[in-house]
CSV table of C-alpha atoms and ligand atoms in Angstrom, one decimal:
chain,number,residue,atom,x,y,z
A,773,MET,CA,-15.2,21.7,-1.0
A,774,LYS,CA,-15.1,21.9,-4.8
A,775,ILE,CA,-11.6,21.4,-6.0
A,776,LEU,CA,-8.3,21.0,-4.1
A,777,VAL,CA,-5.5,23.2,-5.2
A,778,THR,CA,-2.4,21.4,-3.9
A,779,LEU,CA,1.0,22.7,-3.0
A,780,CYS,CA,4.2,20.7,-2.9
A,781,LEU,CA,5.9,22.1,0.1
A,782,LEU,CA,5.2,22.9,3.7
A,783,PHE,CA,4.5,26.5,4.7
A,784,SER,CA,7.2,28.9,5.9
A,785,CYS,CA,7.3,32.7,6.2
A,786,GLY,CA,9.8,35.5,5.8
A,787,PHE,CA,9.5,37.5,2.6
A,788,ALA,CA,8.6,41.2,2.7
A,789,ASN,CA,5.4,42.4,1.2
A,790,ALA,CA,7.1,44.3,-1.6
A,791,GLN,CA,8.4,41.1,-3.0
A,792,LEU,CA,7.4,40.1,-6.5
A,793,TYR,CA,6.2,36.5,-6.0
A,794,ASP,CA,6.2,33.8,-8.7
A,795,LEU,CA,2.7,32.8,-7.7
A,796,VAL,CA,0.0,34.0,-5.3
A,797,ILE,CA,-3.1,31.8,-4.7
A,798,ARG,CA,-5.8,34.2,-3.5
A,799,ASN,CA,-9.0,34.0,-1.4
A,800,GLY,CA,-8.9,30.2,-0.8
A,801,LYS,CA,-9.8,28.4,2.4
A,802,VAL,CA,-6.4,27.2,3.7
A,803,ILE,CA,-6.3,23.8,5.4
A,804,ASP,CA,-2.7,23.5,6.6
A,805,GLY,CA,-2.6,19.8,7.3
A,806,SER,CA,-2.2,20.2,11.1
A,807,GLY,CA,-5.9,19.2,11.7
A,808,ASN,CA,-6.7,22.8,12.7
A,809,PRO,CA,-9.8,24.5,11.1
A,810,TRP,CA,-9.6,26.2,7.7
A,811,PHE,CA,-8.9,29.9,7.5
A,812,TYR,CA,-9.1,32.4,4.7
A,813,ALA,CA,-5.6,33.4,3.4
A,814,ASP,CA,-3.5,34.1,0.4
A,815,VAL,CA,-0.5,31.9,-0.3
A,816,ALA,CA,2.6,33.2,-1.9
A,817,ILE,CA,5.1,30.9,-3.7
A,818,GLN,CA,8.7,31.7,-4.7
A,819,ASN,CA,11.2,29.4,-6.3
A,820,GLY,CA,8.9,26.4,-5.7
A,821,LYS,CA,8.4,27.1,-2.0
A,822,VAL,CA,5.5,28.5,0.0
A,823,VAL,CA,7.1,31.6,1.5
A,824,ARG,CA,4.1,33.5,2.9
A,825,ILE,CA,0.6,32.9,4.1
A,826,GLY,CA,-1.8,35.7,5.1
A,827,LYS,CA,-3.6,38.8,3.7
A,828,LEU,CA,-1.4,39.5,0.6
A,829,SER,CA,-3.8,41.8,-1.3
A,830,SER,CA,-1.1,44.3,-2.1
A,831,ALA,CA,1.5,41.7,-3.1
A,832,GLN,CA,2.7,41.6,-6.7
A,833,ALA,CA,2.9,38.2,-8.4
A,834,LYS,CA,3.9,37.0,-11.9
A,835,ARG,CA,0.9,34.7,-11.8
A,836,VAL,CA,-2.3,34.8,-9.7
A,837,ILE,CA,-4.7,31.9,-9.1
A,838,ASP,CA,-8.1,33.0,-7.7
A,839,ALA,CA,-9.1,30.2,-5.3
A,840,THR,CA,-12.4,31.8,-4.2
A,841,GLY,CA,-14.7,29.0,-3.1
A,842,LEU,CA,-11.9,26.4,-3.1
A,843,ILE,CA,-9.7,24.7,-0.5
A,844,VAL,CA,-5.9,25.2,-0.6
A,845,ALA,CA,-3.9,22.4,1.0
A,846,PRO,CA,-0.4,21.0,1.0
A,847,GLY,CA,0.2,18.2,-1.5
A,848,PHE,CA,-0.7,14.8,-0.2
A,849,ILE,CA,1.9,12.2,0.9
A,850,ASP,CA,1.1,8.7,0.0
A,851,VAL,CA,3.1,6.4,2.3
A,852,HIS,CA,2.1,3.2,0.6
A,853,ALA,CA,3.0,3.1,-3.0
A,854,HIS,CA,4.5,0.6,-5.5
A,855,ILE,CA,5.8,2.8,-8.3
A,856,GLU,CA,8.8,0.6,-9.3
A,857,GLY,CA,9.0,0.5,-13.1
A,858,GLY,CA,6.2,3.1,-13.6
A,859,GLU,CA,8.5,6.0,-12.9
A,860,SER,CA,10.4,5.3,-16.1
A,861,THR,CA,7.4,4.6,-18.4
A,862,THR,CA,5.2,7.4,-17.0
A,863,PRO,CA,7.4,10.0,-15.1
A,864,THR,CA,4.4,12.4,-14.9
A,865,ALA,CA,2.7,9.9,-12.6
A,866,ASP,CA,-0.7,11.4,-13.6
A,867,ASN,CA,-2.8,9.2,-11.5
A,868,PHE,CA,-1.1,10.4,-8.3
A,869,ILE,CA,-1.1,14.0,-9.3
A,870,HIS,CA,-4.8,14.0,-10.2
A,871,ASP,CA,-5.5,12.5,-6.8
A,872,GLY,CA,-3.6,15.3,-5.1
A,873,VAL,CA,-0.5,13.3,-4.3
A,874,THR,CA,2.8,15.0,-4.7
A,875,SER,CA,5.1,12.7,-2.6
A,876,VAL,CA,5.1,8.9,-2.3
A,877,VAL,CA,6.9,6.3,-0.3
A,878,THR,CA,7.6,3.2,-2.4
A,879,GLY,CA,9.3,-0.1,-1.8
A,880,ASN,CA,6.4,-1.4,0.3
A,881,CYS,CA,5.2,-5.0,1.0
A,882,GLY,CA,8.8,-6.3,1.0
A,883,GLY,CA,9.5,-5.4,-2.6
A,884,SER,CA,11.9,-2.6,-3.6
A,885,ASN,CA,15.0,-1.9,-5.6
A,886,LEU,CA,18.0,-3.7,-4.2
A,887,ASN,CA,20.6,-1.0,-4.9
A,888,ILE,CA,19.0,2.2,-3.5
A,889,ALA,CA,21.9,4.4,-4.4
A,890,ASP,CA,21.6,3.4,-8.0
A,891,TYR,CA,17.8,3.9,-7.8
A,892,PHE,CA,18.1,7.5,-6.6
A,893,THR,CA,20.7,8.2,-9.3
A,894,ARG,CA,18.2,6.9,-11.9
A,895,LEU,CA,15.4,8.9,-10.4
A,896,ASP,CA,17.4,12.1,-10.6
A,897,SER,CA,17.8,11.6,-14.3
A,898,ILE,CA,14.1,10.8,-14.9
A,899,LYS,CA,12.7,14.0,-13.2
A,900,THR,CA,9.4,12.6,-12.0
A,901,SER,CA,6.5,14.9,-11.2
A,902,ILE,CA,6.2,13.4,-7.7
A,903,ASN,CA,8.7,13.3,-4.9
A,904,ILE,CA,9.9,9.8,-4.1
A,905,ALA,CA,11.1,8.1,-0.9
A,906,THR,CA,11.7,4.4,-0.7
A,907,LEU,CA,11.9,1.6,1.8
A,908,ILE,CA,14.2,-1.4,1.4
A,909,GLY,CA,12.2,-4.6,1.0
A,910,HIS,CA,12.6,-7.8,2.9
A,911,ASN,CA,11.7,-10.1,0.0
A,912,THR,CA,14.2,-8.2,-2.2
A,913,VAL,CA,17.1,-8.7,0.2
A,914,ARG,CA,16.1,-12.3,1.1
A,915,ARG,CA,15.9,-13.3,-2.6
A,916,ALA,CA,19.3,-11.7,-3.2
A,917,ALA,CA,20.9,-13.6,-0.3
A,918,MET,CA,19.2,-17.0,-0.6
A,919,GLY,CA,16.7,-17.2,-3.5
A,920,ASP,CA,13.2,-18.5,-2.8
A,921,ALA,CA,14.4,-21.1,-0.4
A,922,GLN,CA,11.8,-22.2,2.2
A,923,ARG,CA,14.0,-22.4,5.3
A,924,ASP,CA,15.8,-20.2,7.8
A,925,PRO,CA,18.9,-18.3,6.6
A,926,THR,CA,22.3,-19.5,7.5
A,927,PRO,CA,24.4,-17.1,9.6
A,928,ASP,CA,26.2,-15.9,6.5
A,929,GLU,CA,23.0,-15.4,4.6
A,930,LEU,CA,21.5,-13.4,7.5
A,931,LYS,CA,24.7,-11.3,7.6
A,932,LYS,CA,24.4,-10.6,3.9
A,933,MET,CA,20.8,-9.5,4.3
A,934,GLU,CA,21.7,-7.2,7.2
A,935,MET,CA,24.5,-5.7,5.1
A,936,LEU,CA,22.0,-5.1,2.2
A,937,VAL,CA,19.6,-3.3,4.5
A,938,ASN,CA,22.4,-1.3,6.0
A,939,ASP,CA,23.6,-0.3,2.6
A,940,ALA,CA,20.1,0.8,1.6
A,941,MET,CA,19.7,2.9,4.7
A,942,ASN,CA,23.1,4.5,4.1
A,943,ALA,CA,21.9,5.4,0.6
A,944,GLY,CA,18.9,7.1,2.0
A,945,ALA,CA,16.1,4.5,2.4
A,946,VAL,CA,13.5,5.7,4.9
A,947,GLY,CA,13.0,2.2,6.4
A,948,PHE,CA,12.5,-1.5,5.9
A,949,SER,CA,9.3,-3.2,4.6
A,950,THR,CA,8.0,-6.7,4.8
A,951,GLY,CA,5.4,-8.6,2.7
A,952,LEU,CA,5.0,-11.6,4.9
A,953,ILE,CA,2.4,-13.3,2.7
A,954,TYR,CA,4.6,-13.2,-0.3
A,955,ILE,CA,7.5,-15.4,-1.5
A,956,PRO,CA,10.1,-15.6,-0.1
A,957,GLY,CA,9.3,-13.4,3.0
A,958,THR,CA,6.5,-15.7,4.0
A,959,PHE,CA,9.2,-18.4,4.7
A,960,SER,CA,10.9,-16.2,7.4
A,961,LYS,CA,10.5,-16.4,11.1
A,962,THR,CA,10.0,-13.3,13.3
A,963,GLU,CA,13.6,-13.4,14.5
A,964,GLU,CA,14.9,-12.8,11.0
A,965,VAL,CA,12.6,-9.8,10.5
A,966,VAL,CA,13.7,-8.4,13.9
A,967,ALA,CA,17.4,-8.7,13.0
A,968,LEU,CA,16.8,-6.8,9.7
A,969,ALA,CA,14.5,-4.2,11.3
A,970,ARG,CA,17.3,-3.5,13.8
A,971,MET,CA,19.6,-2.5,10.9
A,972,ALA,CA,17.0,0.0,9.7
A,973,ALA,CA,16.3,1.2,13.3
A,974,LYS,CA,20.0,2.1,13.7
A,975,GLN,CA,19.6,4.7,11.1
A,976,GLY,CA,16.3,6.1,12.1
A,977,GLY,CA,14.2,4.1,9.8
A,978,VAL,CA,10.5,3.0,10.0
A,979,TYR,CA,9.3,-0.7,9.8
A,980,ALA,CA,6.4,-0.9,7.3
A,981,SER,CA,4.7,-4.2,7.6
A,982,HIS,CA,2.4,-6.0,5.2
A,983,ILE,CA,1.5,-8.4,8.0
A,984,ARG,CA,1.5,-12.2,7.9
A,985,ASP,CA,-2.2,-12.6,7.8
A,986,GLU,CA,-5.1,-10.2,7.4
A,987,GLY,CA,-7.7,-13.0,7.8
A,988,ASP,CA,-8.2,-15.7,10.4
A,989,ASN,CA,-4.9,-15.0,12.2
A,990,VAL,CA,-5.0,-11.2,11.9
A,991,THR,CA,-4.6,-10.5,15.6
A,992,ASP,CA,-1.5,-12.8,15.8
A,993,ALA,CA,-0.1,-10.9,12.7
A,994,VAL,CA,-0.8,-7.5,14.2
A,995,ASN,CA,0.9,-8.6,17.4
A,996,GLU,CA,3.9,-9.9,15.5
A,997,ALA,CA,4.3,-6.5,13.7
A,998,ILE,CA,4.1,-4.7,17.1
A,999,ASN,CA,6.5,-7.1,18.7
A,1000,ILE,CA,9.0,-6.5,15.9
A,1001,GLY,CA,8.8,-2.8,16.7
A,1002,ARG,CA,9.3,-3.5,20.4
A,1003,LEU,CA,12.3,-5.8,19.9
A,1004,ALA,CA,14.0,-3.9,17.2
A,1005,LYS,CA,13.2,-0.5,18.8
A,1006,ILE,CA,11.8,0.8,15.6
A,1007,PRO,CA,8.6,2.8,14.7
A,1008,VAL,CA,6.0,0.5,13.1
A,1009,GLU,CA,3.7,1.3,10.2
A,1010,ILE,CA,1.1,-1.4,9.6
A,1011,SER,CA,0.2,-1.2,5.9
A,1012,HIS,CA,-3.2,-1.3,4.3
A,1013,PHE,CA,-4.9,-2.1,7.7
A,1014,LYS,CA,-7.9,-4.3,7.2
A,1015,VAL,CA,-9.6,-7.6,8.1
A,1016,THR,CA,-10.5,-9.9,5.3
A,1017,TYR,CA,-13.2,-12.5,4.6
A,1018,LYS,CA,-16.6,-12.9,6.2
A,1019,PRO,CA,-15.7,-14.9,9.3
A,1020,ASN,CA,-13.4,-12.1,10.4
A,1021,TRP,CA,-15.6,-9.1,9.6
A,1022,GLY,CA,-16.0,-6.9,12.7
A,1023,ARG,CA,-12.6,-7.9,14.1
A,1024,SER,CA,-11.2,-4.4,13.4
A,1025,VAL,CA,-12.5,-3.7,17.0
A,1026,GLU,CA,-9.8,-6.1,18.3
A,1027,THR,CA,-7.0,-5.1,15.9
A,1028,LEU,CA,-7.4,-1.4,16.5
A,1029,GLU,CA,-7.3,-2.0,20.2
A,1030,LEU,CA,-4.0,-3.8,19.8
A,1031,VAL,CA,-2.6,-0.8,18.1
A,1032,GLU,CA,-4.0,1.5,20.7
A,1033,ARG,CA,-2.6,-0.6,23.5
A,1034,ALA,CA,0.8,-0.6,21.9
A,1035,ARG,CA,0.7,3.2,21.7
A,1036,LEU,CA,-0.2,3.4,25.4
A,1037,GLU,CA,2.8,1.2,26.1
A,1038,GLY,CA,4.9,3.9,24.3
A,1039,LEU,CA,5.5,2.1,21.0
A,1040,ASP,CA,5.3,4.3,18.0
A,1041,VAL,CA,2.7,2.3,16.0
A,1042,THR,CA,0.6,3.9,13.2
A,1043,ILE,CA,-1.4,2.4,10.3
A,1044,ASP,CA,-2.5,3.3,6.8
A,1045,GLN,CA,-5.6,2.4,4.7
A,1046,TYR,CA,-7.1,2.6,1.3
A,1047,PRO,CA,-10.8,3.4,1.2
A,1048,TYR,CA,-12.2,0.3,-0.6
A,1049,VAL,CA,-13.7,-3.0,0.4
A,1050,ALA,CA,-11.8,-4.8,-2.3
A,1051,SER,CA,-8.0,-5.5,-2.2
A,1052,SER,CA,-5.6,-6.0,-5.0
A,1053,THR,CA,-2.7,-8.4,-5.1
A,1054,THR,CA,-1.5,-11.4,-7.2
A,1055,LEU,CA,-3.3,-14.6,-8.1
A,1056,ASP,CA,-0.4,-16.5,-6.6
A,1057,THR,CA,-1.8,-15.7,-3.1
A,1058,THR,CA,-4.7,-18.1,-3.7
A,1059,VAL,CA,-2.2,-21.0,-3.9
A,1060,PRO,CA,-0.4,-22.4,-0.9
A,1061,SER,CA,3.1,-20.8,-0.5
A,1062,TRP,CA,5.0,-24.1,-0.4
A,1063,VAL,CA,4.1,-24.5,-4.1
A,1064,PHE,CA,6.4,-21.6,-4.9
A,1065,ALA,CA,9.4,-22.7,-2.8
A,1066,GLY,CA,12.7,-22.7,-4.7
A,1067,GLY,CA,11.4,-20.6,-7.6
A,1068,ARG,CA,9.3,-20.9,-10.8
A,1069,ASP,CA,11.0,-24.1,-12.1
A,1070,SER,CA,10.3,-25.9,-8.8
A,1071,MET,CA,6.7,-24.6,-8.9
A,1072,LYS,CA,6.2,-25.9,-12.4
A,1073,ILE,CA,7.4,-29.4,-11.5
A,1074,ARG,CA,5.0,-29.4,-8.6
A,1075,ILE,CA,1.9,-28.3,-10.5
A,1076,ASN,CA,2.7,-30.6,-13.4
A,1077,ASP,CA,2.8,-33.7,-11.1
A,1078,PRO,CA,-0.8,-35.1,-11.1
A,1079,ALA,CA,-0.7,-36.2,-7.4
A,1080,THR,CA,0.8,-32.9,-6.2
A,1081,ARG,CA,-1.6,-30.9,-8.4
A,1082,LEU,CA,-4.6,-32.6,-6.8
A,1083,ARG,CA,-3.1,-32.0,-3.3
A,1084,ILE,CA,-2.7,-28.3,-4.1
A,1085,LYS,CA,-6.3,-28.0,-5.4
A,1086,LYS,CA,-7.6,-29.7,-2.2
A,1087,GLU,CA,-5.7,-27.2,0.0
A,1088,MET,CA,-7.0,-24.3,-2.1
A,1089,VAL,CA,-10.6,-25.5,-1.7
A,1090,GLU,CA,-10.1,-26.0,2.0
A,1091,THR,CA,-8.9,-22.4,2.3
A,1092,LEU,CA,-11.9,-21.2,0.3
A,1093,LYS,CA,-14.3,-23.0,2.7
A,1094,LYS,CA,-12.6,-21.4,5.7
A,1095,LYS,CA,-13.3,-18.0,4.1
A,1096,GLN,CA,-17.0,-19.1,3.8
A,1097,LEU,CA,-16.8,-18.7,0.0
A,1098,LYS,CA,-18.6,-21.0,-2.4
A,1099,ASN,CA,-16.4,-20.3,-5.4
A,1100,TYR,CA,-13.8,-17.9,-6.8
A,1101,SER,CA,-16.3,-15.2,-8.1
A,1102,TYR,CA,-14.8,-12.8,-5.5
A,1103,ALA,CA,-11.5,-12.9,-7.4
A,1104,GLN,CA,-11.5,-10.7,-10.5
A,1105,VAL,CA,-8.6,-10.4,-13.0
A,1106,ALA,CA,-7.1,-6.9,-13.2
A,1107,ARG,CA,-4.5,-7.8,-15.9
A,1108,TYR,CA,-3.6,-11.1,-17.4
A,1109,ALA,CA,-1.0,-10.8,-20.1
A,1110,PRO,CA,-1.4,-14.2,-21.9
A,1111,ASP,CA,-5.1,-13.5,-22.6
A,1112,THR,CA,-6.4,-9.9,-22.1
A,1113,THR,CA,-10.0,-11.0,-22.6
A,1114,TYR,CA,-9.8,-12.3,-19.0
A,1115,ASN,CA,-9.3,-8.7,-17.8
A,1116,GLY,CA,-12.2,-7.6,-15.7
A,1117,LYS,CA,-13.7,-11.2,-15.5
A,1118,ASN,CA,-13.7,-13.2,-12.3
A,1119,ILE,CA,-12.3,-16.7,-11.9
A,1120,SER,CA,-15.8,-18.3,-12.0
A,1121,GLU,CA,-16.6,-16.6,-15.3
A,1122,ILE,CA,-13.2,-17.6,-16.8
A,1123,ASN,CA,-13.8,-21.1,-15.6
A,1124,LYS,CA,-17.2,-21.2,-17.4
A,1125,LEU,CA,-15.6,-19.8,-20.6
A,1126,LYS,CA,-13.3,-22.9,-20.4
A,1127,GLY,CA,-16.5,-25.1,-20.5
A,1128,ARG,CA,-16.1,-26.1,-16.9
A,1129,LYS,CA,-18.7,-26.4,-14.1
A,1130,THR,CA,-18.9,-23.8,-11.3
A,1131,LYS,CA,-17.2,-26.1,-8.7
A,1132,PRO,CA,-14.3,-25.0,-6.5
A,1133,MET,CA,-12.1,-27.9,-7.6
A,1134,GLU,CA,-12.6,-27.0,-11.3
A,1135,GLU,CA,-12.0,-23.3,-10.6
A,1136,ALA,CA,-8.8,-24.2,-8.7
A,1137,GLU,CA,-7.8,-26.1,-11.9
A,1138,THR,CA,-8.4,-22.9,-13.9
A,1139,ILE,CA,-6.2,-20.9,-11.4
A,1140,LEU,CA,-3.4,-23.4,-11.7
A,1141,GLU,CA,-3.5,-23.2,-15.5
A,1142,MET,CA,-3.2,-19.4,-15.3
A,1143,ILE,CA,-0.4,-19.6,-12.8
A,1144,GLY,CA,1.4,-22.2,-15.0
A,1145,ALA,CA,1.3,-19.7,-17.9
A,1146,ILE,CA,2.6,-16.6,-15.9
A,1147,ASN,CA,3.4,-15.5,-12.4
A,1148,ARG,CA,2.0,-12.6,-10.5
A,1149,THR,CA,-1.2,-12.0,-12.4
A,1150,GLN,CA,-2.7,-8.9,-10.8
A,1151,MET,CA,-6.2,-9.5,-9.2
A,1152,VAL,CA,-8.9,-7.6,-7.4
A,1153,TYR,CA,-10.4,-9.4,-4.4
A,1154,PHE,CA,-13.8,-8.5,-2.9
A,1155,SER,CA,-13.0,-9.5,0.7
A,1156,MET,CA,-13.8,-6.7,3.1
A,1157,ASN,CA,-16.7,-5.0,4.9
A,1158,GLU,CA,-17.8,-1.4,5.0
A,1159,GLY,CA,-18.2,-1.4,8.8
A,1160,ASP,CA,-14.6,-2.3,9.3
A,1161,LEU,CA,-13.5,0.2,6.7
A,1162,THR,CA,-15.2,3.1,8.4
A,1163,ARG,CA,-14.2,2.0,11.9
A,1164,ILE,CA,-10.6,1.9,10.8
A,1165,MET,CA,-11.0,5.3,9.0
A,1166,GLN,CA,-12.1,6.9,12.2
A,1167,TYR,CA,-8.9,5.9,14.0
A,1168,PRO,CA,-6.8,9.1,14.4
A,1169,PHE,CA,-3.4,7.5,13.7
A,1170,ASN,CA,-4.4,6.1,10.4
A,1171,MET,CA,-3.0,7.6,7.2
A,1172,ILE,CA,-4.7,7.5,3.8
A,1173,ALA,CA,-2.5,5.6,1.3
A,1174,SER,CA,-3.3,4.1,-2.1
A,1175,ASP,CA,-1.2,0.9,-2.2
A,1176,ALA,CA,-0.9,1.7,-5.9
A,1177,GLY,CA,1.6,2.1,-8.7
A,1178,ILE,CA,1.9,4.6,-11.5
A,1179,ALA,CA,-1.1,3.7,-13.7
A,1180,ARG,CA,-0.9,3.4,-17.5
A,1181,TYR,CA,-4.3,4.5,-18.9
A,1182,GLY,CA,-6.2,1.9,-20.7
A,1183,SER,CA,-4.2,-1.0,-19.5
A,1184,GLY,CA,-6.2,-3.8,-17.9
A,1185,MET,CA,-9.0,-3.4,-15.4
A,1186,PRO,CA,-7.1,-2.3,-12.3
A,1187,HIS,CA,-8.3,-1.6,-8.8
A,1188,PRO,CA,-9.5,2.0,-8.7
A,1189,ARG,CA,-7.3,2.9,-5.7
A,1190,ALA,CA,-4.6,4.0,-8.1
A,1191,TYR,CA,-6.8,6.8,-9.3
A,1192,GLY,CA,-9.2,7.7,-6.6
A,1193,THR,CA,-8.0,7.0,-3.1
A,1194,ASN,CA,-7.9,10.6,-1.7
A,1195,ALA,CA,-10.8,11.7,-3.9
A,1196,ARG,CA,-12.9,8.9,-2.5
A,1197,VAL,CA,-12.0,9.7,1.1
A,1198,LEU,CA,-12.9,13.4,0.6
A,1199,GLY,CA,-16.0,12.8,-1.5
A,1200,ARG,CA,-17.6,9.7,0.0
A,1201,TYR,CA,-16.4,9.6,3.5
A,1202,VAL,CA,-15.9,13.3,4.4
A,1203,ARG,CA,-18.6,15.1,2.3
A,1204,GLU,CA,-21.3,12.5,1.9
A,1205,GLN,CA,-21.0,10.2,5.0
A,1206,LYS,CA,-19.3,12.6,7.4
A,1207,ILE,CA,-17.2,9.8,8.8
A,1208,ILE,CA,-14.4,12.2,9.5
A,1209,ARG,CA,-14.0,16.0,9.2
A,1210,LEU,CA,-12.3,17.6,6.2
A,1211,GLU,CA,-9.4,19.0,8.2
A,1212,GLU,CA,-8.9,15.6,9.8
A,1213,ALA,CA,-8.8,13.8,6.5
A,1214,ILE,CA,-6.2,16.3,5.1
A,1215,ARG,CA,-4.1,15.8,8.3
A,1216,ARG,CA,-4.0,12.1,7.5
A,1217,MET,CA,-2.9,12.8,4.0
A,1218,THR,CA,-0.2,15.4,4.9
A,1219,SER,CA,1.3,16.1,8.3
A,1220,LEU,CA,0.7,12.6,9.8
A,1221,PRO,CA,2.6,10.8,7.0
A,1222,ALA,CA,5.3,13.6,7.0
A,1223,GLN,CA,5.8,13.1,10.7
A,1224,LYS,CA,6.1,9.4,10.5
A,1225,PHE,CA,8.4,9.1,7.5
B,62,ZN,ZN1,0.9,-5.2,0.8
């Protein structure tokens, strides 16, 4: 395996040999994405489609690529992307293309465009290099219906959310996503998610779940996602499957068993994973969610009140202890707009720069100062274990997905998953560690995601 030559579309046949093709890729080892072994073949392309695979030595072509010694595979489908915004600034989506990805599913973790019809119209005018499908996000429709309120929706508000999901599905969304650790989705109960997932199910959608807890309560959270699938009669995709923080390392044995048992019951449950032991999300997730109830103004009132600020910091330190962490050195800044010198530094280092002691309470103070300046600072958290990662990777109904957006080169110190997800699976886990076979890895990057979405 040296280089992957990727093709955008699935294989089909039908052209006669006398045809002058636009492109023929000769002499490669073809891995078709089904999981079957590679075979030597030439691949002919006409009008952007694969039209013939086989021995095409006599075929004429406008352009020929000699793929001797190389693998030829379909373009990868990344089912867990967050490209919103990036498609306009960088329509070439270079980080995806260079990682072999030609199609993405965006709108994950509960966050999407609200008006999917408008979004698709906009995408048509942009002409991105990647194909794009989207989910409709729970947080997006909840915020539109009831802001960041920490309560159940009224019947009218629920009806409004249902209509928004329905409209999105009508416009071509491929399903419904949740981000149950984020504001405001974290304020919802299971029943609300079931009601909305039902709307997506009616039109053949998938329920993609960033579950409620990937740490201490991970089994409850996996069970909740499966149960939503059972009640709403909708296929479930559990996003960026993992177990976080030391006390939970090893529990992927239990969580994978839950998925397997659901499948034996006849529920269509699959998962996806990025191949790194660090996650990436916002700094806000280190602060209790009640602090953000009602929106940014309410949050500012809370953190500026000395008694409430102290209570928040105590809760944060309590959470840190539960994770068996002594400080916030596991939390590294990817991009902090108010002071870019923070990029790449962890919270303990930033705390020291401020002349403070390496104590959890002082570091919590540093975090609150950063959150007071700006919301949603992107972070990298070193929270996982290689044993869980490889165990999850060996699960056959697990797709490879980046959880990334369209990268802007030279901006911040982002998580490497935006650039190297598929390359790392193929290089580190297939070639070096032999955790899975090459054909199997490519199946998880192509036909498995295609079948599900
Ligand atoms: Zn997520």
